[in-house]
Coordinates of C-alpha atoms in Angstrom, one line a residue:
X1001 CA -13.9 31.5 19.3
X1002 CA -17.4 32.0 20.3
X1003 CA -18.8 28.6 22.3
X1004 CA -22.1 28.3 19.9
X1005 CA -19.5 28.0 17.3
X1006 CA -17.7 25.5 18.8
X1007 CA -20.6 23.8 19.3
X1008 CA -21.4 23.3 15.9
X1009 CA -18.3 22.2 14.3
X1010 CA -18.2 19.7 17.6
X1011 CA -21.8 18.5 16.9
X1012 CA -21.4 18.8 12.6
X1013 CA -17.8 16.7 12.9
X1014 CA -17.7 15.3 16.1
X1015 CA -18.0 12.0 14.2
X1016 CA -14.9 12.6 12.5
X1017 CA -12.6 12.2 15.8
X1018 CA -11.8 9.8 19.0
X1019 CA -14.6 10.8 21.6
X1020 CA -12.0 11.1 24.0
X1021 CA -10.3 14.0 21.9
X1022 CA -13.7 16.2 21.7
X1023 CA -13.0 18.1 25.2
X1024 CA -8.9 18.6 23.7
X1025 CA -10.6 20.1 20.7
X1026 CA -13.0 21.9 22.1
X1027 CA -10.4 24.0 24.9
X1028 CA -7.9 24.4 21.8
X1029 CA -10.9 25.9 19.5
X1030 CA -11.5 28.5 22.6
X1031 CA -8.3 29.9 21.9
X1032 CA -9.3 30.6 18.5
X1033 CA -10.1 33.9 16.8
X1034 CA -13.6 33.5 15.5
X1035 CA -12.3 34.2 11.7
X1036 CA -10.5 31.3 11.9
X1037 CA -13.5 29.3 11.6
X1038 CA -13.7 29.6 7.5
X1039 CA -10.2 28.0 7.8
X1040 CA -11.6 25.1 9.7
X1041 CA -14.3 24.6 7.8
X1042 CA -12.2 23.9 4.9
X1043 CA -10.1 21.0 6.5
X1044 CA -10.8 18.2 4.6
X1045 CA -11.7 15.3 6.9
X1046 CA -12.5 11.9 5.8
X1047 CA -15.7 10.3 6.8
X1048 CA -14.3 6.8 9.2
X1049 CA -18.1 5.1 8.0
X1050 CA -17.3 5.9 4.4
X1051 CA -13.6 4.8 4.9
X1052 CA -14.8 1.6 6.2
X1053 CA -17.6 0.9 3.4
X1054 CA -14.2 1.6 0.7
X1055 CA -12.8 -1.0 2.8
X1056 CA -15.0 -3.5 2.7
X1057 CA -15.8 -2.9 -0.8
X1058 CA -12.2 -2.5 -2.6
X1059 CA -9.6 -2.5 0.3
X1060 CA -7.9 -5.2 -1.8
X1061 CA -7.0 -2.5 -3.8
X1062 CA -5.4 -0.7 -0.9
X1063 CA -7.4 2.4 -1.8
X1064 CA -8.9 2.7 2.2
X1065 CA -5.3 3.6 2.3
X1066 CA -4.9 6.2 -0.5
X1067 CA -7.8 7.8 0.9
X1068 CA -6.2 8.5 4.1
X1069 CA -2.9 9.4 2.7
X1070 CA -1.2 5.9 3.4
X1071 CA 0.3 5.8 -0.1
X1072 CA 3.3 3.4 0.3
X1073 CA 1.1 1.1 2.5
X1074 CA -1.5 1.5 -0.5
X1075 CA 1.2 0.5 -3.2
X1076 CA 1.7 -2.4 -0.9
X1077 CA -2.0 -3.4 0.1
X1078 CA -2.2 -2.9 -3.7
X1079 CA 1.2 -5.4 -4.8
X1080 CA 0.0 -8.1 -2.8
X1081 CA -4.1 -8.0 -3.3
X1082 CA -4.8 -7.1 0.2
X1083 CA -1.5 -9.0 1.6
X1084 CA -3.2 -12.3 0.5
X1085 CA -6.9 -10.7 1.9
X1086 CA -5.7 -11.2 5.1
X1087 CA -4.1 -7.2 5.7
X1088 CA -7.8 -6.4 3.9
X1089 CA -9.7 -8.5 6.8
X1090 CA -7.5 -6.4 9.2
X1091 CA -7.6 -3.2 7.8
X1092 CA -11.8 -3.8 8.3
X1093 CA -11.2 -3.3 12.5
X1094 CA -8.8 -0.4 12.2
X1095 CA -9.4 1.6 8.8
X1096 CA -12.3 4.1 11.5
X1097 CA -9.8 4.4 13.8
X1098 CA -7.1 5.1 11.9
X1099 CA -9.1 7.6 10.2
X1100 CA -9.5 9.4 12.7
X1101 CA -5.9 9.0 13.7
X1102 CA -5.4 11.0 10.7
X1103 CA -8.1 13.3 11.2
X1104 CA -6.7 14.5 14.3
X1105 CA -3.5 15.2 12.9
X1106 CA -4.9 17.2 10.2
X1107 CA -6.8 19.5 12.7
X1108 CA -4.0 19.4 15.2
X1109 CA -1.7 21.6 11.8
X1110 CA -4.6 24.3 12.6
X1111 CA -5.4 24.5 16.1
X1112 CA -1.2 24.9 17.2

């Protein structure tokens, strides 16, 4: 895949992943055909800032979860209002990370 390419998903989405994973991506996009860039494109990654502001907002709900595809932990958070607002004070620390937790594994289904 051409590097300017690269570049741009890196600089566009960069946000979206661990900083320490950027240079992984970046070596597995290389190996990529150039038309393969539509594909990527089209992965739909979740924003960690926007995950965290859901969070904040109505992570009693468990919906932070839902969003990132943690559906029986969301039936929980949702059961027990947050586990009692305690697993919604937690889930304000990890809900960015674990975004892009999930985030990686979504790309990683493309770029092996």
């Amino acid at each position: 895949m051409d590097e300017q390419k690269i570049d741009l998903f890196l600089m566009t989405k960069g946000k979206y992943f661990h900083s320490e994973h950027l240079m992984h991506i970046r070596d597995r996009l290389r190996k990529r055909e150039d038309s393969d860039m539509v594909i990527l494109h089209t992965l739909q990654l979740h924003d960690p800032t926007l995950l965290l502001i859901v969070s904040i907002l109505v992570g009693h709900f468990g919906i932070d979860r839902f969003m990132i595809g943690d559906t029986g932990l969301g039936v929980l958070k949702l059961i027990t209002c947050g586990g009692l607002g305690i697993w919604t004070i937690v889930d304000w620390f990890l809900i960015m990370g674990l975004t892009k937790d999930k985030n990686m594994e979504r790309l990683q289904t493309f770029i092996y």
